[in-house]
Short mmCIF file of C-alpha atoms in Angstrom, two decimals:
data_model
loop_
_atom_site.label_atom_id
_atom_site.label_comp_id
_atom_site.label_asym_id
_atom_site.label_seq_id
_atom_site.Cartn_x
_atom_site.Cartn_y
_atom_site.Cartn_z
CA UNK A 1 -0.06 -0.05 0.01
CA UNK A 2 1.15 3.45 -0.87
CA UNK A 3 -0.78 5.20 1.99
CA UNK A 4 0.90 3.55 5.01
CA UNK A 5 2.43 5.84 7.51
CA UNK A 6 6.21 5.85 7.78
CA UNK A 7 7.70 3.59 10.57
CA UNK A 8 9.10 5.62 13.36
CA UNK A 9 12.96 5.73 13.32
CA UNK A 10 15.34 3.15 14.86
CA UNK A 11 18.97 3.70 15.55
CA UNK A 12 19.73 -0.11 15.69
CA UNK A 13 20.70 -1.81 12.28
CA UNK A 14 20.73 -5.49 11.95
CA UNK A 15 23.32 -7.54 9.96
CA UNK A 16 22.14 -8.64 6.53
CA UNK A 17 20.94 -12.09 6.36
CA UNK A 18 23.01 -14.26 4.00
CA UNK A 19 22.37 -17.95 4.42
CA UNK A 20 19.06 -18.65 2.47
CA UNK A 21 16.92 -21.50 3.81
CA UNK A 22 15.51 -24.14 1.33
CA UNK A 23 11.70 -23.69 0.88
CA UNK A 24 11.30 -27.29 1.87
CA UNK A 25 12.50 -26.35 5.26
CA UNK A 26 9.05 -24.84 5.88
CA UNK A 27 7.52 -28.42 5.61
CA UNK A 28 8.41 -28.88 9.35
CA UNK A 29 6.41 -25.78 10.38
CA UNK A 30 3.12 -27.52 8.92
CA UNK A 31 1.43 -27.16 12.35
CA UNK A 32 2.32 -23.56 12.88
CA UNK A 33 0.75 -22.67 9.50
CA UNK A 34 -2.87 -23.93 10.88
CA UNK A 35 -2.90 -20.93 13.34
CA UNK A 36 -1.41 -18.47 11.08
CA UNK A 37 -3.41 -16.34 8.51
CA UNK A 38 -0.74 -15.36 5.85
CA UNK A 39 -0.06 -17.22 2.53
CA UNK A 40 3.60 -16.67 2.91
CA UNK A 41 5.20 -16.81 6.52
CA UNK A 42 7.03 -13.87 7.75
CA UNK A 43 10.78 -15.05 7.99
CA UNK A 44 12.15 -13.29 11.04
CA UNK A 45 15.80 -13.02 11.19
CA UNK A 46 16.55 -10.54 13.87
CA UNK A 47 15.04 -8.81 16.88
CA UNK A 48 15.84 -5.75 18.95
CA UNK A 49 13.60 -4.22 21.68
CA UNK A 50 10.27 -3.72 20.11
CA UNK A 51 11.51 -4.31 16.49
CA UNK A 52 11.70 -7.26 14.41
CA UNK A 53 13.44 -7.88 10.87
CA UNK A 54 12.86 -10.37 8.26
CA UNK A 55 15.39 -11.91 5.99
CA UNK A 56 14.94 -9.40 3.39
CA UNK A 57 15.67 -6.43 5.94
CA UNK A 58 11.94 -5.13 6.33
CA UNK A 59 11.33 -3.87 9.75
CA UNK A 60 8.16 -4.61 11.93
CA UNK A 61 6.69 -3.45 15.14
CA UNK A 62 6.08 -6.45 17.11
CA UNK A 63 2.54 -5.58 18.62
CA UNK A 64 2.04 -9.09 19.59
CA UNK A 65 5.22 -9.58 21.80
CA UNK A 66 6.05 -12.90 20.51
CA UNK A 67 2.80 -14.41 21.61
CA UNK A 68 2.41 -12.28 24.72
CA UNK A 69 5.88 -13.57 25.65
CA UNK A 70 8.47 -10.77 25.19
CA UNK A 71 8.09 -8.54 28.43
CA UNK A 72 11.00 -6.06 28.10
CA UNK A 73 11.85 -6.36 24.47
CA UNK A 74 13.69 -8.59 22.00
CA UNK A 75 17.36 -9.20 22.88
CA UNK A 76 17.41 -6.66 25.70
CA UNK A 77 21.22 -5.98 26.32
CA UNK A 78 20.79 -6.49 30.10
CA UNK A 79 18.88 -9.75 30.02
CA UNK A 80 21.38 -10.91 27.17
CA UNK A 81 24.42 -10.11 29.38
CA UNK A 82 22.91 -12.22 32.36
CA UNK A 83 22.40 -15.23 29.92
CA UNK A 84 26.04 -14.91 28.77
CA UNK A 85 27.46 -14.80 31.99
CA UNK A 86 25.46 -17.73 33.35
CA UNK A 87 26.55 -19.64 30.10
CA UNK A 88 30.07 -18.93 31.48
CA UNK A 89 29.42 -20.34 34.89
CA UNK A 90 27.10 -23.11 34.83
CA UNK A 91 24.56 -24.39 32.08
CA UNK A 92 22.48 -26.85 33.76
CA UNK A 93 21.98 -29.01 36.91
CA UNK A 94 18.46 -30.14 38.20
CA UNK A 95 16.71 -28.35 41.02
CA UNK A 96 17.17 -31.24 43.25
CA UNK A 97 20.33 -29.54 43.96
CA UNK A 98 20.72 -25.92 45.22
CA UNK A 99 22.55 -23.32 43.19
CA UNK A 100 22.88 -19.52 43.48
CA UNK A 101 20.55 -18.80 40.34
CA UNK A 102 17.83 -20.95 41.80
CA UNK A 103 17.83 -19.65 45.43
CA UNK A 104 18.35 -16.08 44.45
CA UNK A 105 15.52 -16.15 41.90
CA UNK A 106 13.00 -17.85 43.78
CA UNK A 107 13.47 -15.48 46.84
CA UNK A 108 13.16 -12.55 44.22
CA UNK A 109 10.05 -13.78 42.63
CA UNK A 110 8.36 -14.56 45.97
CA UNK A 111 8.75 -11.09 47.14
CA UNK A 112 6.52 -9.97 44.45
CA UNK A 113 3.69 -12.15 45.54
CA UNK A 114 1.56 -11.52 48.67
CA UNK A 115 1.37 -13.87 51.72
CA UNK A 116 1.02 -16.76 51.83
CA UNK A 117 1.99 -17.35 48.31
CA UNK A 118 5.51 -18.19 48.90
CA UNK A 119 6.31 -21.77 47.60
CA UNK A 120 7.36 -22.06 44.10
CA UNK A 121 7.63 -24.75 41.62
CA UNK A 122 9.64 -23.99 38.52
CA UNK A 123 8.53 -25.59 35.15
CA UNK A 124 9.43 -25.17 31.45
CA UNK A 125 6.04 -23.65 30.05
CA UNK A 126 2.56 -22.53 31.20
CA UNK A 127 0.94 -25.80 30.01
CA UNK A 128 3.24 -27.66 32.46
CA UNK A 129 2.47 -25.06 35.21
CA UNK A 130 -1.14 -25.46 35.01
CA UNK A 131 -0.90 -29.24 34.58
CA UNK A 132 1.00 -29.35 38.04
CA UNK A 133 -1.72 -26.71 39.57
CA UNK A 134 -4.52 -29.04 38.77
CA UNK A 135 -2.59 -32.10 40.28
CA UNK A 136 -1.66 -30.22 43.33
CA UNK A 137 -5.25 -29.01 43.65
CA UNK A 138 -6.81 -32.45 43.58
CA UNK A 139 -4.13 -33.84 46.06
CA UNK A 140 -5.03 -31.07 48.57
CA UNK A 141 -8.45 -31.14 48.44
CA UNK A 142 -9.04 -34.94 47.81
CA UNK A 143 -11.64 -33.71 45.06
CA UNK A 144 -11.36 -34.27 41.33
CA UNK A 145 -13.64 -31.80 39.42
CA UNK A 146 -12.31 -28.39 38.20
CA UNK A 147 -14.16 -25.59 36.65
CA UNK A 148 -12.99 -23.15 33.91
CA UNK A 149 -14.53 -20.49 31.78
CA UNK A 150 -16.04 -20.87 28.19
CA UNK A 151 -13.33 -19.34 26.09
CA UNK A 152 -10.56 -20.25 28.31
CA UNK A 153 -7.21 -21.26 27.03
CA UNK A 154 -4.82 -22.84 29.79
CA UNK A 155 -2.68 -24.98 27.54
CA UNK A 156 -2.26 -27.76 24.95
CA UNK A 157 -0.96 -30.69 27.12
CA UNK A 158 -3.46 -33.79 27.38
CA UNK A 159 -4.45 -32.46 30.78
CA UNK A 160 -4.82 -28.94 30.27
CA UNK A 161 -6.53 -29.39 27.01
CA UNK A 162 -9.59 -30.19 29.26
CA UNK A 163 -9.18 -27.05 31.18
CA UNK A 164 -9.16 -25.14 27.75
CA UNK A 165 -12.63 -24.42 26.55
CA UNK A 166 -11.95 -23.45 22.95
CA UNK A 167 -12.48 -25.79 20.19
CA UNK A 168 -9.71 -24.62 17.95
CA UNK A 169 -7.25 -26.12 20.44
CA UNK A 170 -9.08 -29.26 21.13
CA UNK A 171 -7.96 -32.61 19.32
CA UNK A 172 -10.62 -35.48 18.78
CA UNK A 173 -9.13 -37.58 21.48
CA UNK A 174 -10.08 -38.26 25.09
CA UNK A 175 -9.66 -35.09 27.09
CA UNK A 176 -11.21 -33.07 29.93
CA UNK A 177 -12.15 -35.73 32.39
CA UNK A 178 -13.23 -33.94 35.62
CA UNK A 179 -13.16 -30.70 33.74
CA UNK A 180 -16.37 -28.32 33.32
CA UNK A 181 -16.83 -25.16 31.84
CA UNK A 182 -19.38 -22.37 32.91
CA UNK A 183 -20.37 -19.37 31.30
CA UNK A 184 -17.70 -16.59 30.63
CA UNK A 185 -18.99 -13.35 31.83
CA UNK A 186 -18.47 -11.30 28.86
CA UNK A 187 -20.25 -8.06 29.31
CA UNK A 188 -20.01 -7.23 25.48
CA UNK A 189 -21.11 -10.45 23.91
CA UNK A 190 -22.81 -12.10 26.92
CA UNK A 191 -26.45 -11.98 27.56
CA UNK A 192 -25.93 -9.23 30.43
CA UNK A 193 -23.54 -6.40 30.79
CA UNK A 194 -22.83 -2.94 29.46
CA UNK A 195 -21.03 0.57 29.92
CA UNK A 196 -20.43 0.45 33.62
CA UNK A 197 -19.32 -3.05 34.11
CA UNK A 198 -15.54 -3.67 33.52
CA UNK A 199 -12.37 -2.53 34.95
CA UNK A 200 -11.12 -0.78 31.91
CA UNK A 201 -10.34 2.84 30.58
CA UNK A 202 -12.42 2.12 27.73
CA UNK A 203 -16.03 0.62 28.41
CA UNK A 204 -18.47 -1.08 25.90
CA UNK A 205 -20.91 1.15 24.08
CA UNK A 206 -23.41 -1.55 24.81
CA UNK A 207 -26.29 0.16 26.66
CA UNK A 208 -26.47 -0.75 30.34
CA UNK A 209 -29.35 -0.33 32.81
CA UNK A 210 -27.12 -0.50 35.77
CA UNK A 211 -26.70 2.87 38.17
CA UNK A 212 -23.21 4.06 37.95
CA UNK A 213 -20.77 2.02 40.39
CA UNK A 214 -23.24 -0.93 40.31
CA UNK A 215 -23.36 -4.08 38.15
CA UNK A 216 -26.53 -6.20 38.13
CA UNK A 217 -24.70 -8.20 35.23
CA UNK A 218 -22.46 -9.50 37.90
CA UNK A 219 -25.39 -11.18 39.78
CA UNK A 220 -26.52 -12.68 36.70
CA UNK A 221 -23.01 -14.20 35.73
CA UNK A 222 -22.65 -15.41 39.42
CA UNK A 223 -25.92 -16.94 39.06
CA UNK A 224 -24.69 -18.93 36.12
CA UNK A 225 -21.74 -20.21 38.25
CA UNK A 226 -24.05 -21.28 40.88
CA UNK A 227 -26.12 -23.05 38.45
CA UNK A 228 -22.82 -25.04 37.24
CA UNK A 229 -22.10 -25.85 40.91
CA UNK A 230 -25.66 -27.09 41.55
CA UNK A 231 -25.98 -29.19 38.44
CA UNK A 232 -22.73 -30.09 36.74
CA UNK A 233 -20.22 -30.98 39.37
CA UNK A 234 -20.20 -32.86 42.66
CA UNK A 235 -20.98 -30.84 45.87
CA UNK A 236 -17.11 -30.95 46.53
CA UNK A 237 -14.69 -29.72 43.90
CA UNK A 238 -11.09 -29.44 43.47
CA UNK A 239 -10.32 -26.04 41.68
CA UNK A 240 -11.39 -23.11 39.86
CA UNK A 241 -8.99 -21.80 36.99
CA UNK A 242 -9.62 -18.30 35.78
CA UNK A 243 -7.42 -15.81 33.81
CA UNK A 244 -7.84 -12.36 35.30
CA UNK A 245 -8.45 -11.12 31.83
CA UNK A 246 -9.23 -13.90 29.26
CA UNK A 247 -6.19 -14.00 26.69
CA UNK A 248 -7.05 -16.14 23.87
CA UNK A 249 -10.52 -15.99 24.41
CA UNK A 250 -10.55 -12.29 23.35
CA UNK A 251 -9.09 -9.98 26.03
CA UNK A 252 -12.47 -10.60 27.89
CA UNK A 253 -12.75 -8.62 31.13
CA UNK A 254 -15.49 -9.91 33.81
CA UNK A 255 -17.76 -7.40 35.70
CA UNK A 256 -16.09 -5.73 38.76
CA UNK A 257 -16.25 -8.06 41.89
CA UNK A 258 -17.10 -11.28 39.81
CA UNK A 259 -13.98 -12.96 40.72
CA UNK A 260 -14.32 -12.14 44.39
CA UNK A 261 -17.57 -13.66 44.51
CA UNK A 262 -16.77 -16.68 42.61
CA UNK A 263 -13.91 -17.60 44.92
CA UNK A 264 -16.14 -17.52 47.79
CA UNK A 265 -18.36 -19.90 46.24
CA UNK A 266 -15.37 -22.24 45.14
CA UNK A 267 -13.84 -22.05 48.60
CA UNK A 268 -17.21 -22.95 50.35
CA UNK A 269 -17.19 -26.18 48.14
CA UNK A 270 -13.72 -27.15 49.16
CA UNK A 271 -12.03 -26.15 46.16
CA UNK A 272 -8.80 -23.98 45.65
CA UNK A 273 -8.82 -20.92 43.35
CA UNK A 274 -6.13 -20.88 40.78
CA UNK A 275 -5.10 -17.56 38.76
CA UNK A 276 -3.46 -18.14 35.61
CA UNK A 277 -1.02 -15.15 35.17
CA UNK A 278 0.46 -16.74 31.93
CA UNK A 279 -0.42 -13.68 29.82
CA UNK A 280 -1.63 -10.90 32.51
CA UNK A 281 1.45 -11.26 34.78
CA UNK A 282 4.74 -9.43 35.03
CA UNK A 283 3.01 -5.82 35.02
CA UNK A 284 1.32 -6.38 31.52
CA UNK A 285 -2.16 -4.81 32.90
CA UNK A 286 -0.41 -1.83 34.04
CA UNK A 287 -2.10 -1.05 36.93
CA UNK A 288 -0.66 -3.86 39.06
CA UNK A 289 2.15 -6.52 38.77
CA UNK A 290 -0.44 -9.34 38.70
CA UNK A 291 -3.77 -9.45 37.22
CA UNK A 292 -5.58 -10.73 40.10
CA UNK A 293 -4.46 -7.85 42.25
CA UNK A 294 -6.99 -5.86 39.93
CA UNK A 295 -9.77 -8.06 41.26
CA UNK A 296 -8.79 -7.62 44.90
CA UNK A 297 -8.51 -11.22 45.46
CA UNK A 298 -5.68 -13.60 46.61
CA UNK A 299 -5.82 -16.93 44.93
CA UNK A 300 -4.36 -20.12 46.50
CA UNK A 301 -2.18 -20.76 43.53
CA UNK A 302 -0.90 -18.57 40.66
CA UNK A 303 0.58 -20.15 37.48
CA UNK A 304 2.79 -18.12 35.34
CA UNK A 305 4.96 -18.57 32.26
CA UNK A 306 5.64 -16.62 28.88
CA UNK A 307 6.62 -13.07 29.97
CA UNK A 308 8.54 -14.73 33.20
CA UNK A 309 11.61 -15.29 30.88
CA UNK A 310 11.03 -12.94 28.09
CA UNK A 311 11.08 -15.80 25.57
CA UNK A 312 13.39 -18.24 27.39
CA UNK A 313 11.39 -21.45 28.21
CA UNK A 314 10.16 -20.89 31.84
CA UNK A 315 7.15 -21.34 33.95
CA UNK A 316 6.20 -21.55 37.54
CA UNK A 317 3.53 -22.44 40.21
CA UNK A 318 3.43 -20.34 43.31
CA UNK A 319 1.29 -21.48 46.21
CA UNK A 320 0.89 -21.72 49.97
CA UNK A 321 2.88 -23.88 52.34
CA UNK A 322 -0.18 -25.67 53.02
CA UNK A 323 -0.92 -26.80 49.62
CA UNK A 324 2.71 -27.56 49.16
CA UNK A 325 2.78 -29.82 52.09
CA UNK A 326 0.05 -31.95 50.55
CA UNK A 327 2.05 -32.52 47.34
CA UNK A 328 4.82 -34.21 49.38
CA UNK A 329 2.49 -37.66 48.97
CA UNK A 330 4.79 -38.52 46.05
CA UNK A 331 8.11 -37.39 44.42
CA UNK A 332 7.85 -34.52 42.02
CA UNK A 333 10.85 -34.07 39.63
CA UNK A 334 11.45 -31.72 36.64
CA UNK A 335 14.83 -32.15 34.86
CA UNK A 336 14.94 -28.58 33.08
CA UNK A 337 12.44 -26.44 35.09
CA UNK A 338 14.38 -23.80 36.97
CA UNK A 339 17.82 -24.77 35.62
CA UNK A 340 20.67 -22.50 36.30
CA UNK A 341 20.21 -20.55 32.78
CA UNK A 342 16.23 -20.15 33.13
CA UNK A 343 16.74 -18.86 36.55
CA UNK A 344 19.58 -16.25 35.46
CA UNK A 345 17.54 -15.05 32.54
CA UNK A 346 14.10 -14.76 34.57
CA UNK A 347 15.81 -13.07 37.46
CA UNK A 348 17.13 -10.26 35.11
CA UNK A 349 13.73 -9.94 33.44
CA UNK A 350 12.38 -8.98 37.07
CA UNK A 351 15.17 -6.50 37.31
CA UNK A 352 14.69 -4.91 34.08
CA UNK A 353 10.84 -4.60 34.49
CA UNK A 354 11.74 -2.50 37.56
CA UNK A 355 14.70 -0.58 36.42
CA UNK A 356 13.02 0.34 33.10
CA UNK A 357 9.58 1.06 34.65
CA UNK A 358 7.84 -1.26 32.11
CA UNK A 359 4.67 -1.56 34.14
CA UNK A 360 4.01 2.04 33.94
CA UNK A 361 4.86 2.04 30.25
CA UNK A 362 2.46 -0.70 29.98
CA UNK A 363 -0.26 1.50 31.49
CA UNK A 364 0.54 4.90 29.92
CA UNK A 365 1.10 3.38 26.41
CA UNK A 366 -1.79 1.05 26.72
CA UNK A 367 -4.35 3.42 27.92
CA UNK A 368 -3.22 5.97 25.14
CA UNK A 369 -3.62 2.94 22.45
CA UNK A 370 -6.93 1.89 23.59
CA UNK A 371 -8.27 5.73 23.60
CA UNK A 372 -7.47 5.99 19.97
CA UNK A 373 -8.66 2.66 19.03
CA UNK A 374 -12.04 3.73 20.72
CA UNK A 375 -12.17 6.54 18.22
CA UNK A 376 -12.01 4.01 15.44
CA UNK A 377 -14.99 2.05 17.18
CA UNK A 378 -17.10 5.35 17.30
CA UNK A 379 -16.30 5.82 13.85
CA UNK A 380 -16.55 2.53 11.88
CA UNK A 381 -19.31 -0.05 12.15
CA UNK A 382 -17.11 -2.91 11.81
CA UNK A 383 -15.32 -2.24 15.22
CA UNK A 384 -17.62 -3.55 17.92
CA UNK A 385 -15.67 -3.18 21.10
CA UNK A 386 -12.23 -2.13 22.42
CA UNK A 387 -11.05 -3.48 26.02
CA UNK A 388 -8.27 -4.40 28.08
CA UNK A 389 -5.90 -3.02 30.67
CA UNK A 390 -2.25 -1.90 30.12
CA UNK A 391 -0.94 -3.75 26.96
CA UNK A 392 -3.40 -6.53 27.08
CA UNK A 393 -5.78 -5.04 24.56
CA UNK A 394 -8.49 -6.67 22.40
CA UNK A 395 -10.37 -5.23 19.31
CA UNK A 396 -13.53 -7.19 18.27
CA UNK A 397 -14.90 -6.84 15.01
CA UNK A 398 -18.40 -7.47 14.26
CA UNK A 399 -21.02 -7.45 11.51
CA UNK A 400 -23.55 -5.60 13.75
CA UNK A 401 -22.85 -3.76 16.82
CA UNK A 402 -26.42 -4.46 18.36
CA UNK A 403 -26.44 -7.95 17.45
CA UNK A 404 -22.77 -8.68 18.05
CA UNK A 405 -22.78 -11.00 15.01
CA UNK A 406 -19.48 -11.45 12.82
CA UNK A 407 -19.16 -12.07 9.17
CA UNK A 408 -15.42 -13.20 9.47
CA UNK A 409 -13.37 -15.71 11.13
CA UNK A 410 -11.63 -15.31 14.49
CA UNK A 411 -7.89 -14.98 14.87
CA UNK A 412 -8.21 -17.37 17.82
CA UNK A 413 -11.75 -18.72 18.09
CA UNK A 414 -13.42 -20.80 15.46
CA UNK A 415 -16.98 -21.19 16.43
CA UNK A 416 -20.25 -20.96 14.54
CA UNK A 417 -20.75 -17.63 15.44
CA UNK A 418 -17.43 -16.56 13.54
CA UNK A 419 -16.12 -13.94 15.75
CA UNK A 420 -13.07 -11.94 14.83
CA UNK A 421 -10.87 -10.69 17.33
CA UNK A 422 -7.66 -8.61 17.24
CA UNK A 423 -5.06 -8.72 20.12
CA UNK A 424 -2.29 -6.29 21.18
CA UNK A 425 -0.33 -8.09 23.75
CA UNK A 426 2.54 -5.80 23.39
CA UNK A 427 6.11 -5.84 24.57
CA UNK A 428 6.37 -3.72 27.53
CA UNK A 429 9.14 -1.69 26.22
CA UNK A 430 10.03 1.97 25.29
CA UNK A 431 7.24 2.14 22.90
CA UNK A 432 6.58 5.62 23.99
#
């Protein structure tokens, strides 16, 4: 297109890519092509902070942050330096031993979480973390059934596929034993909700009959959860998984106080409450370091990954000493989880988030971006909703703003309604 705006200047100049891969090399990426929406894959060669370059030297602004993973920018010099230093000291030993990087990182990470969330298990990914959290919940409570939201995504392993309520990520094999989905309290597309319901600088334009500061929609959605508890699961359950802001499901935000009331109902039935912070953690929402803090709740377990290591394979489950004690009924061992390299990288990421002020950048830049996107919503019929907090932002495209029907396929959700959603899970770098 000739009318595209010019890219902002960038002082960094990458090396020219000279080694050309054979086209047949893309055969190994077949599965990846199933979740992409271009005929010719973008062949990325280099990254620097918020920028990416392909093999032909074209520069891109990475608004997707490496699938919500790059917290502080591609190849951040401080993170790179930490990785290089650890490579010189110790590449690997398992976490059944103690080494400085492990000890120092766990203490640092625990300092970011409220009491009594102080016991840390390190993994390699978010799927692993959620899988482990579900196992721990079942062992601790002695119960089996777990509840998640419709539209949720909690991983792609055989166990977490059951937690995931999104048809695009489910294979036709046995999965989901003991996992039940309840209605997602979506105040834009759901049956209830409107312009006073969610904790976001941009509210939906959907008309709302609630008085300012009140949300009757919350009562209706809590009623749906009560219905699920009364009809679809035993009287005692193991856990409730919830993303503070639903990520893959469309950056969906719940009515204020929903999670607080939901946690109370779950705990009354013997279950533990698990906050999946894989996408919302580490300051991405801007107002808080963890997404659950925006709901004024303290979960029994927190799972995290993605931004924890800025792209390095890393995940974690943080829980209470009481739940951890229940997990001692067997031997848990993870060969690579929390190895020296992972801990050194993740520790430097925490330092950079603090030193560079990326949480505030996420708040300031994200609020500005949402405000400008809301102007497009008000101008164009196809833009139905803009929502989110910080740099976790969703834009939903619709055919009709009143009926919330869509005529195009979703980037992430493939259902009969054919929704289309765009996501800005941005790198919390110096985008300002």
